[in-house]
PDB file of C-alpha atoms in Angstrom:
ATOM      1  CA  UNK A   1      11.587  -0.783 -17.490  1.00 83.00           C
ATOM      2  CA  UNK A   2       9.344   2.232 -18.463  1.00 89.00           C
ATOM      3  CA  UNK A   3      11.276   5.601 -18.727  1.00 93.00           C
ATOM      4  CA  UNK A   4      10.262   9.136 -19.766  1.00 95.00           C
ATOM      5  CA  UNK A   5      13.126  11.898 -20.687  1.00 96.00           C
ATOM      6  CA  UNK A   6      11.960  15.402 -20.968  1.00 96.00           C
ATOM      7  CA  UNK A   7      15.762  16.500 -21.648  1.00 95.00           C
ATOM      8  CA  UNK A   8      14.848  20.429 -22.030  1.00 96.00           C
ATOM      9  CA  UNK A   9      14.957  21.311 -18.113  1.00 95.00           C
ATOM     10  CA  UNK A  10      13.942  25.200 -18.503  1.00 96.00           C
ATOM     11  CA  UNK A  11      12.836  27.122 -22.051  1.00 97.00           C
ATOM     12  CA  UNK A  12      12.535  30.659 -22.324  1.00 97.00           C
ATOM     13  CA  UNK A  13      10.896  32.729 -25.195  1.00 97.00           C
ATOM     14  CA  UNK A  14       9.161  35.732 -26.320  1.00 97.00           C
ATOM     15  CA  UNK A  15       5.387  35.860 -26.586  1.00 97.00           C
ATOM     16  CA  UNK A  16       4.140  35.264 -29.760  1.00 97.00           C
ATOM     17  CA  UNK A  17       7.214  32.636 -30.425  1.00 97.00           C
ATOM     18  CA  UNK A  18       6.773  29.176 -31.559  1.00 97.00           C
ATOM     19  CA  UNK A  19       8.189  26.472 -28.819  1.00 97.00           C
ATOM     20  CA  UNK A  20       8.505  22.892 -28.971  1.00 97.00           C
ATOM     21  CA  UNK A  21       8.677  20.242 -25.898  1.00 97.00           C
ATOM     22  CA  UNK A  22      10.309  17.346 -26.212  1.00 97.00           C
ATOM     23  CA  UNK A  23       9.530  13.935 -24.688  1.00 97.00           C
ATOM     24  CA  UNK A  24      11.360  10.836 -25.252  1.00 98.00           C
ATOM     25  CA  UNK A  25      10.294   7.378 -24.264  1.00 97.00           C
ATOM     26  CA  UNK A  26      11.446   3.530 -23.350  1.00 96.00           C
ATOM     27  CA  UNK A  27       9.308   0.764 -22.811  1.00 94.00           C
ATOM     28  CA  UNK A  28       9.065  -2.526 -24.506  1.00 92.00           C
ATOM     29  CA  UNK A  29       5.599  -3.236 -23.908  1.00 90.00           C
ATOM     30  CA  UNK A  30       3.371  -3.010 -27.149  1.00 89.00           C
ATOM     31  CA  UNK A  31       0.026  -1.226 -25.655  1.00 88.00           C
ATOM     32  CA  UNK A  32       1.046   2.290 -24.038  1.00 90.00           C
ATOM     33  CA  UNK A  33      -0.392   5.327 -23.532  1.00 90.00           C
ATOM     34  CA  UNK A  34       1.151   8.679 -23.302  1.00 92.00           C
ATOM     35  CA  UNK A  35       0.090  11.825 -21.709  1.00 93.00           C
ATOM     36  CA  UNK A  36       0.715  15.781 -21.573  1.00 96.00           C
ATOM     37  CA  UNK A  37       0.162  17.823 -18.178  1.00 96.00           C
ATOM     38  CA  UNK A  38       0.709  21.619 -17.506  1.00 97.00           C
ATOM     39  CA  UNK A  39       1.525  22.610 -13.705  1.00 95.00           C
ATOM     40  CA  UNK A  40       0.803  26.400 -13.749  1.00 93.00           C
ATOM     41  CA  UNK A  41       1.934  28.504 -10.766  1.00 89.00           C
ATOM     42  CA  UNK A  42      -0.933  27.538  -9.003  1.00 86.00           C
ATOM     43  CA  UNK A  43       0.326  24.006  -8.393  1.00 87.00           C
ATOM     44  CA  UNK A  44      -2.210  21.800 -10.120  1.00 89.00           C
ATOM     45  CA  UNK A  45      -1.493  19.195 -12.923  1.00 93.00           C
ATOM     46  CA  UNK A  46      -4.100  19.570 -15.567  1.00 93.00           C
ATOM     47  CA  UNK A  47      -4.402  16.986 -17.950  1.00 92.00           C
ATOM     48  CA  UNK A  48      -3.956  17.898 -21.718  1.00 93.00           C
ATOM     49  CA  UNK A  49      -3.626  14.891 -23.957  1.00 90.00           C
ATOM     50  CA  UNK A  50      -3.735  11.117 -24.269  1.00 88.00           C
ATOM     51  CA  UNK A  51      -2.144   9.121 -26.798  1.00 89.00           C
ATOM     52  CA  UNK A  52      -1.971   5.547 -27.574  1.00 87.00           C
ATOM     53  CA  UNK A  53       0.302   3.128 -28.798  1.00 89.00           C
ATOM     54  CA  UNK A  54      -1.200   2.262 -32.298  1.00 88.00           C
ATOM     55  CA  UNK A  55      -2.759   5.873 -33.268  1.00 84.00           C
ATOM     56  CA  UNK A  56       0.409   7.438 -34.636  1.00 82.00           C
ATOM     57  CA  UNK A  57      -1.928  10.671 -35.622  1.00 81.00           C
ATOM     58  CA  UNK A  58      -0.429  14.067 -35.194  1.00 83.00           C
ATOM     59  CA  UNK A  59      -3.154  15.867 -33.079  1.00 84.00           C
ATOM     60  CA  UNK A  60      -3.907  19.996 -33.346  1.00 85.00           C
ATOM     61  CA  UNK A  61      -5.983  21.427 -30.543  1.00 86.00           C
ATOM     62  CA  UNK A  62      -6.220  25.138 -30.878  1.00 91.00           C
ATOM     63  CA  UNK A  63      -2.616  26.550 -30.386  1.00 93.00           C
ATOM     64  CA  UNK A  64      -0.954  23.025 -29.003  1.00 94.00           C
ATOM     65  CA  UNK A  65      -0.036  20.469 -31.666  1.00 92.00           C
ATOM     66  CA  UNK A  66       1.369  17.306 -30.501  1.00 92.00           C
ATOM     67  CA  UNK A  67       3.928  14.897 -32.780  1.00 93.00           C
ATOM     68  CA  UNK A  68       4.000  10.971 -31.784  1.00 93.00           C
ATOM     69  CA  UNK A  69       6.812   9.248 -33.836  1.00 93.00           C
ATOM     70  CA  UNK A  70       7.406   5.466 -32.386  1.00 92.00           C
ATOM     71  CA  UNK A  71      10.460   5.539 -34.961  1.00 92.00           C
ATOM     72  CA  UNK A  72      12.004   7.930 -32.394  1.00 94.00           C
ATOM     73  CA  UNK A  73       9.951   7.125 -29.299  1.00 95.00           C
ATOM     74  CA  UNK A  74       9.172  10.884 -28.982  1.00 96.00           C
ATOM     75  CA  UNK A  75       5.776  12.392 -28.440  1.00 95.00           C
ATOM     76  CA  UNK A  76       7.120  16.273 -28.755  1.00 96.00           C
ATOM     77  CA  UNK A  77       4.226  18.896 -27.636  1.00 95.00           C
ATOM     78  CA  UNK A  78       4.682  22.266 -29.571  1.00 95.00           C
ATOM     79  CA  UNK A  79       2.983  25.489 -28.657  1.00 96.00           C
ATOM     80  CA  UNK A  80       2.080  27.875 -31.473  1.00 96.00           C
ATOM     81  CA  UNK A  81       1.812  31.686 -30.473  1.00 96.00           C
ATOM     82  CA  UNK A  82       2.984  31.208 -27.116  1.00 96.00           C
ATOM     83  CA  UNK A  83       1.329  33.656 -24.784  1.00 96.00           C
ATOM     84  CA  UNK A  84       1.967  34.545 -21.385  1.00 96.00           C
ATOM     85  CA  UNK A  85      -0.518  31.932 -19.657  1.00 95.00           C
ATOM     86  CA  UNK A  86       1.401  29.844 -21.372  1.00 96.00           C
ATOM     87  CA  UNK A  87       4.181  29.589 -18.285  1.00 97.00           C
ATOM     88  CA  UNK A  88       4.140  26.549 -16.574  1.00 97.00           C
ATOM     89  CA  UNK A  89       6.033  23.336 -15.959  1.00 96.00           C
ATOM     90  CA  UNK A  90       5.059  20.647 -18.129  1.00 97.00           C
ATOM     91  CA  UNK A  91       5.275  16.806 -17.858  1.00 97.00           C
ATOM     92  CA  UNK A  92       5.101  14.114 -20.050  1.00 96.00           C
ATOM     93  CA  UNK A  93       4.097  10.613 -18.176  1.00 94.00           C
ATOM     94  CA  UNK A  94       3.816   7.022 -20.047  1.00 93.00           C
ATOM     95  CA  UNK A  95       1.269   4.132 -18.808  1.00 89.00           C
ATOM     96  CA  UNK A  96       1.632   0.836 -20.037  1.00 86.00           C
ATOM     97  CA  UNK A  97      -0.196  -2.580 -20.526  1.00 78.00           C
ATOM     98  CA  UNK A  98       1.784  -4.476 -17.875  1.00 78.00           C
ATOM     99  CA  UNK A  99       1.927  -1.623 -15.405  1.00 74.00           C
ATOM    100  CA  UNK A 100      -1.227  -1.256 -14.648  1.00 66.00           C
ATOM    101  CA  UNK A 101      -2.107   2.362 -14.167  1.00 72.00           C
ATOM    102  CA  UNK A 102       1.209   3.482 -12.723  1.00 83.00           C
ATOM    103  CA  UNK A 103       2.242   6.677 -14.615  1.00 88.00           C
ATOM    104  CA  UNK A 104       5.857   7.400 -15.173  1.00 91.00           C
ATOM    105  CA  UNK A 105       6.552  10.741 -15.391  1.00 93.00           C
ATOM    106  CA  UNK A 106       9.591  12.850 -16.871  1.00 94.00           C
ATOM    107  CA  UNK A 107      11.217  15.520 -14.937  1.00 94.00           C
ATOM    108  CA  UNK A 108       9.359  17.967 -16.605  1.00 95.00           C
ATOM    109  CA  UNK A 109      10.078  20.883 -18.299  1.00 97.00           C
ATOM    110  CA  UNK A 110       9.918  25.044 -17.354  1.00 96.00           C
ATOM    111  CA  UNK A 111       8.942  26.886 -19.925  1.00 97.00           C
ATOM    112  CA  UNK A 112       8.845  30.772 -19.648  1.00 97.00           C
ATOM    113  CA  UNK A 113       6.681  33.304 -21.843  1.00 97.00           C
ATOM    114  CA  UNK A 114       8.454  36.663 -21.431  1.00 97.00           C
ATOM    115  CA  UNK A 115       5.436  39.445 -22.856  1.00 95.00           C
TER     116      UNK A 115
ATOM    117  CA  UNK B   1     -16.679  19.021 -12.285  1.00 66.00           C
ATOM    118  CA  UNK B   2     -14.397  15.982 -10.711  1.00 66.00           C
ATOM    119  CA  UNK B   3     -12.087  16.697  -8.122  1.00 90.00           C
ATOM    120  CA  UNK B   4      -9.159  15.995  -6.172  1.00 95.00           C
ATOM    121  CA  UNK B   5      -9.109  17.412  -2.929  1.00 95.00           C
ATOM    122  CA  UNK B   6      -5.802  17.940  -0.752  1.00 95.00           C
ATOM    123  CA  UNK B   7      -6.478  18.831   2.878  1.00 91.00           C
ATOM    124  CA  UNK B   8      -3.832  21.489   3.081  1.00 92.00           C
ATOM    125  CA  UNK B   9      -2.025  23.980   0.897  1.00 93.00           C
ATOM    126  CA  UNK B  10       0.610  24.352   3.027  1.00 95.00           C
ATOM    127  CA  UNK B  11       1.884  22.452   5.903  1.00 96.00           C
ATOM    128  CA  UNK B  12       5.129  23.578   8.259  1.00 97.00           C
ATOM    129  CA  UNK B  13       6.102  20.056  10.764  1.00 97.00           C
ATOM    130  CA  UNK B  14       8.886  19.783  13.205  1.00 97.00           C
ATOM    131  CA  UNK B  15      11.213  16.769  12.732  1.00 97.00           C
ATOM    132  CA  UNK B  16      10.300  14.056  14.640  1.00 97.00           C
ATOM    133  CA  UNK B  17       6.329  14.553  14.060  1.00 97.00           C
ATOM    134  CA  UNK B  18       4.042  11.911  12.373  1.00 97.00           C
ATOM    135  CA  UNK B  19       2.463  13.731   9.603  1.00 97.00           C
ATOM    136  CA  UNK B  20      -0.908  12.962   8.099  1.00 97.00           C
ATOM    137  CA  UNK B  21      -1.493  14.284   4.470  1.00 97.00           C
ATOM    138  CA  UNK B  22      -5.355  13.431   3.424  1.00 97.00           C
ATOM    139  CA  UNK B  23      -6.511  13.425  -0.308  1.00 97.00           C
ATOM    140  CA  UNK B  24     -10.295  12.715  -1.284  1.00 97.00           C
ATOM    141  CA  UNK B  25     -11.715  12.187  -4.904  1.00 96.00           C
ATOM    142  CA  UNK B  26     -15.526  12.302  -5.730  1.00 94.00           C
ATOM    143  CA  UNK B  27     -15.258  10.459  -9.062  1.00 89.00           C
ATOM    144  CA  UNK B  28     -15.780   7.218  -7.624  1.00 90.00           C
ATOM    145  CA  UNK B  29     -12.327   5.834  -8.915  1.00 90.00           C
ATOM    146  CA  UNK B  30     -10.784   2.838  -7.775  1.00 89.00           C
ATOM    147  CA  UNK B  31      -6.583   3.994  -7.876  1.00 91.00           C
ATOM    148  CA  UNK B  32      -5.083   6.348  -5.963  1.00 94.00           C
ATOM    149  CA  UNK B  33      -1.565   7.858  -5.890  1.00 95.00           C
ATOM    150  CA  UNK B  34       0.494   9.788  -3.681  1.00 97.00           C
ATOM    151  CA  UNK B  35       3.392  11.392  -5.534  1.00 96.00           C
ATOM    152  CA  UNK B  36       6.453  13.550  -4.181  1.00 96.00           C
ATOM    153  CA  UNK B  37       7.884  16.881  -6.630  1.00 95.00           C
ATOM    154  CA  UNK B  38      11.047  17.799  -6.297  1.00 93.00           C
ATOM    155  CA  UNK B  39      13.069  20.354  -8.979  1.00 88.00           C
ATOM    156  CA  UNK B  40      14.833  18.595 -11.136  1.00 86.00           C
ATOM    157  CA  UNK B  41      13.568  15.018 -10.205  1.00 89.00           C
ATOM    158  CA  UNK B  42       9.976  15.387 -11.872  1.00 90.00           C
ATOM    159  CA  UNK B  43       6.944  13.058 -10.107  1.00 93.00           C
ATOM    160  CA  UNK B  44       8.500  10.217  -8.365  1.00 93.00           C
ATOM    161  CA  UNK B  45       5.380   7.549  -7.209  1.00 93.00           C
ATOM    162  CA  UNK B  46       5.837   6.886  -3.262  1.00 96.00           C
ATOM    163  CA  UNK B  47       3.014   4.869  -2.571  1.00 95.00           C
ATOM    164  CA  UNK B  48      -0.480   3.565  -5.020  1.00 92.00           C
ATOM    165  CA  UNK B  49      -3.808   1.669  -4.350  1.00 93.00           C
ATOM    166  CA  UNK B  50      -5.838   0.287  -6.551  1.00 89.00           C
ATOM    167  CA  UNK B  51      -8.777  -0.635  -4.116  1.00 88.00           C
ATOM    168  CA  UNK B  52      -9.724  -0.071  -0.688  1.00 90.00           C
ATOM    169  CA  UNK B  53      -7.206  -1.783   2.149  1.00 86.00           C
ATOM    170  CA  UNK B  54      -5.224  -2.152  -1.211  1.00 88.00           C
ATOM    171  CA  UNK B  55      -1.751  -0.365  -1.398  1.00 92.00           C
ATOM    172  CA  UNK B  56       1.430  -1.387  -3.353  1.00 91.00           C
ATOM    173  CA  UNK B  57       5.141   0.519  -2.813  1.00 93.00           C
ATOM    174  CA  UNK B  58       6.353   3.313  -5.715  1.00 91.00           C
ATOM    175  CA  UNK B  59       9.669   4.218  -6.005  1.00 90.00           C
ATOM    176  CA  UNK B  60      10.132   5.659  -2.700  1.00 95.00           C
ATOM    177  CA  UNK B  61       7.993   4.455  -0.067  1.00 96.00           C
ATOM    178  CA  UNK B  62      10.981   4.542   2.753  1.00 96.00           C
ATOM    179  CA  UNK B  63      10.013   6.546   5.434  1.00 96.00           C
ATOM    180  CA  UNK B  64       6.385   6.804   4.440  1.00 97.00           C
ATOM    181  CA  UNK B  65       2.971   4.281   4.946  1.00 97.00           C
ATOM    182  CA  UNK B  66      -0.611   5.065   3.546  1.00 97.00           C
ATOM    183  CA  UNK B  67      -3.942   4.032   4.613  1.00 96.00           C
ATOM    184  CA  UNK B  68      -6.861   3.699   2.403  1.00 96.00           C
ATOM    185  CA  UNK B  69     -10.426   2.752   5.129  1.00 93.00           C
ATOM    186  CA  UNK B  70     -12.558   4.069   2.023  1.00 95.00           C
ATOM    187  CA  UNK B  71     -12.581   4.117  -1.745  1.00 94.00           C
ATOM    188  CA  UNK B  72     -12.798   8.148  -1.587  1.00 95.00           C
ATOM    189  CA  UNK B  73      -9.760   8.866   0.664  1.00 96.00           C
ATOM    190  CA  UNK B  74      -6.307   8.170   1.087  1.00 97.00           C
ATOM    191  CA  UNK B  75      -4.292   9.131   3.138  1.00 97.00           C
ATOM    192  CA  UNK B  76      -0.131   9.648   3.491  1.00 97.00           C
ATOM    193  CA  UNK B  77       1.614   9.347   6.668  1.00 98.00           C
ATOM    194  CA  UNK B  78       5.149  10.508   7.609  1.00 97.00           C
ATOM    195  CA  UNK B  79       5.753   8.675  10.583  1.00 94.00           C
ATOM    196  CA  UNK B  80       8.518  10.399  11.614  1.00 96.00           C
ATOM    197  CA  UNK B  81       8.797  13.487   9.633  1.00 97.00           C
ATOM    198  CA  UNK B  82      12.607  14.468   8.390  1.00 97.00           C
ATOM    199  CA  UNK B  83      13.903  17.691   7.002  1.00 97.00           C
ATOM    200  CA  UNK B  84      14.626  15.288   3.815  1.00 96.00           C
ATOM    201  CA  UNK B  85      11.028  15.122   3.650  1.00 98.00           C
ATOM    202  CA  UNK B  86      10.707  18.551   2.960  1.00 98.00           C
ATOM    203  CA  UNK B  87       8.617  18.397  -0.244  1.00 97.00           C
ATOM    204  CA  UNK B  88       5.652  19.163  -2.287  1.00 96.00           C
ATOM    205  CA  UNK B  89       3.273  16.568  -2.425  1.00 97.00           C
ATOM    206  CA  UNK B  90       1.051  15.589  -4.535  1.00 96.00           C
ATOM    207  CA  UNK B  91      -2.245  13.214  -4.697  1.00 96.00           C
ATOM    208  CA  UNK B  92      -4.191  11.691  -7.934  1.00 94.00           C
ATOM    209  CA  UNK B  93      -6.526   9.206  -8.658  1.00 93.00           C
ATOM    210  CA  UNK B  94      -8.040   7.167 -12.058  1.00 89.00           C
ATOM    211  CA  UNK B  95     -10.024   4.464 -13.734  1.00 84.00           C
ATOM    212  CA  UNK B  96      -8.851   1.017 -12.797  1.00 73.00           C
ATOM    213  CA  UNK B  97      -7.855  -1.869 -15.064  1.00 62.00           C
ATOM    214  CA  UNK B  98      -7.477   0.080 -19.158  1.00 61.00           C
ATOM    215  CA  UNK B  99      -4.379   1.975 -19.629  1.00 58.00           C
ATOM    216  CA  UNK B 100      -6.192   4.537 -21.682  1.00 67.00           C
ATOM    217  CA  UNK B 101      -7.490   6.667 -18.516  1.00 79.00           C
ATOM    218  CA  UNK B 102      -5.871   9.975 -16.998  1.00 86.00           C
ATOM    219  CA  UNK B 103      -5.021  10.878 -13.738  1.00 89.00           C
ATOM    220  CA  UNK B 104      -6.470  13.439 -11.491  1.00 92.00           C
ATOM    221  CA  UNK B 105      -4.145  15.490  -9.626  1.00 94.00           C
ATOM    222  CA  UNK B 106      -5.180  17.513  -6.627  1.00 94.00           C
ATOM    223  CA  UNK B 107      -3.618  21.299  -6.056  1.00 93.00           C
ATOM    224  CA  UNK B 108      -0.807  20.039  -4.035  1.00 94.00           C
ATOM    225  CA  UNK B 109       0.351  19.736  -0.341  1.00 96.00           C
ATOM    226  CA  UNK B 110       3.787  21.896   0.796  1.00 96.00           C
ATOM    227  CA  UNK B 111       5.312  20.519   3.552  1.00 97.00           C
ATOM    228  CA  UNK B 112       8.381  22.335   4.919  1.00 97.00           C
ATOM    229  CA  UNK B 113      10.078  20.263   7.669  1.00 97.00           C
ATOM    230  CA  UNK B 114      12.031  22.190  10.273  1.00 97.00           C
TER     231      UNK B 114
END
């Protein structure tokens, strides 16, 4: 069975703060991908990374760096400088080889910039 | 710019109604997904299709059935809306067949049952 844990329910911090996201994963299937979506306020899940399986690559896009360890199953998602448009829930979904396109999704977690 | 489009924002139903929630995508894709949010129990899948007339049961399909006449739309149907029901909804589509494709989520249907 496919799982996704985002254990860190709500996160609070100040602006200009580091903060990291955690995402843990199960499946046994060899050929996954993994995934990174911000809900802001305004309801809308906007995609913001793709990972695969077999590219174990850290990844740096501006202020968001993402770290994919299959040792730990984690693909943690860590904001540098956090800024107030920055607030959202995020979500952390898994496909796999043998389950078509259905995404499984963690429960997502809240993550407050205070200015 | 693709897009996922969600009839309605909101939506307030009395119990007892059948309830018709309507997604369309413009990027020509061949799944489609209708997911139900709820805090603290992330994106749960109720219902997916993969084609047109094509549909296969999520997680949670009790209580709801989905109709898909045309590759662009799907559509969700409460047939018998319950305050349980209450709910934000939410609709997304993708690429068929590789596992290396995102989804497209539209802006999200509230429906408040009373």
């Amino acid at each position: 069975a496919q799982k996704v844990t985002q254990a860190q329910t709500e996160i609070s911090v100040v602006e200009k703060e580091d903060v990291t996201l955690d995402c843990v994963y199960e499946t046994r299937d060899t050929t996954y991908y993994l995934f990174w979506y911000k809900q802001p306020p305004s309801g809308e899940l906007v995609f913001l990374i793709r990972r695969n399986s077999f590219d174990e690559q850290n990844e740096i896009s501006g202020r968001y760096s993402w770290n994919f360890q299959k040792s730990t199953s984690s693909f943690n998602f860590t904001i540098t400088a956090s800024q107030v448009v920055d607030s959202a829930v995020y979500f952390c979904a898994l496909t796999t080889s043998n389950t078509g396109n259905q995404f499984y999704f963690g429960t997502g977690t809240s993550l407050t910039v205070i200015p | 710019d693709v897009k996922v489009t969600q009839s309605s924002r909101y939506l307030v139903k009395r119990t007892g109604e059948k309830v018709f929630l309507e997604c369309v995508q413009d990027m020509d894709h061949e799944n489609m997904f209708w997911y139900r949010q709820d805090p603290g129990l992330g994106l749960r899948l109720i219902y997916f299709s993969y084609d047109v007339k094509m549909k296969e049961k999520g997680d949670i399909p009790e209580g709801y059935s989905v109709s898909r006449e045309k590759k662009e739309r799907f559509s969700l149907i409460l047939e018998s809306a319950s305050t349980n029901q209450t709910s934000m909804y939410l609709c997304a589509s993708s690429l068929p067949g590789t596992v290396n494709t995102e989804a497209f989520f539209g802006q999200g249907t509230r429906l408040t049952v009373v």
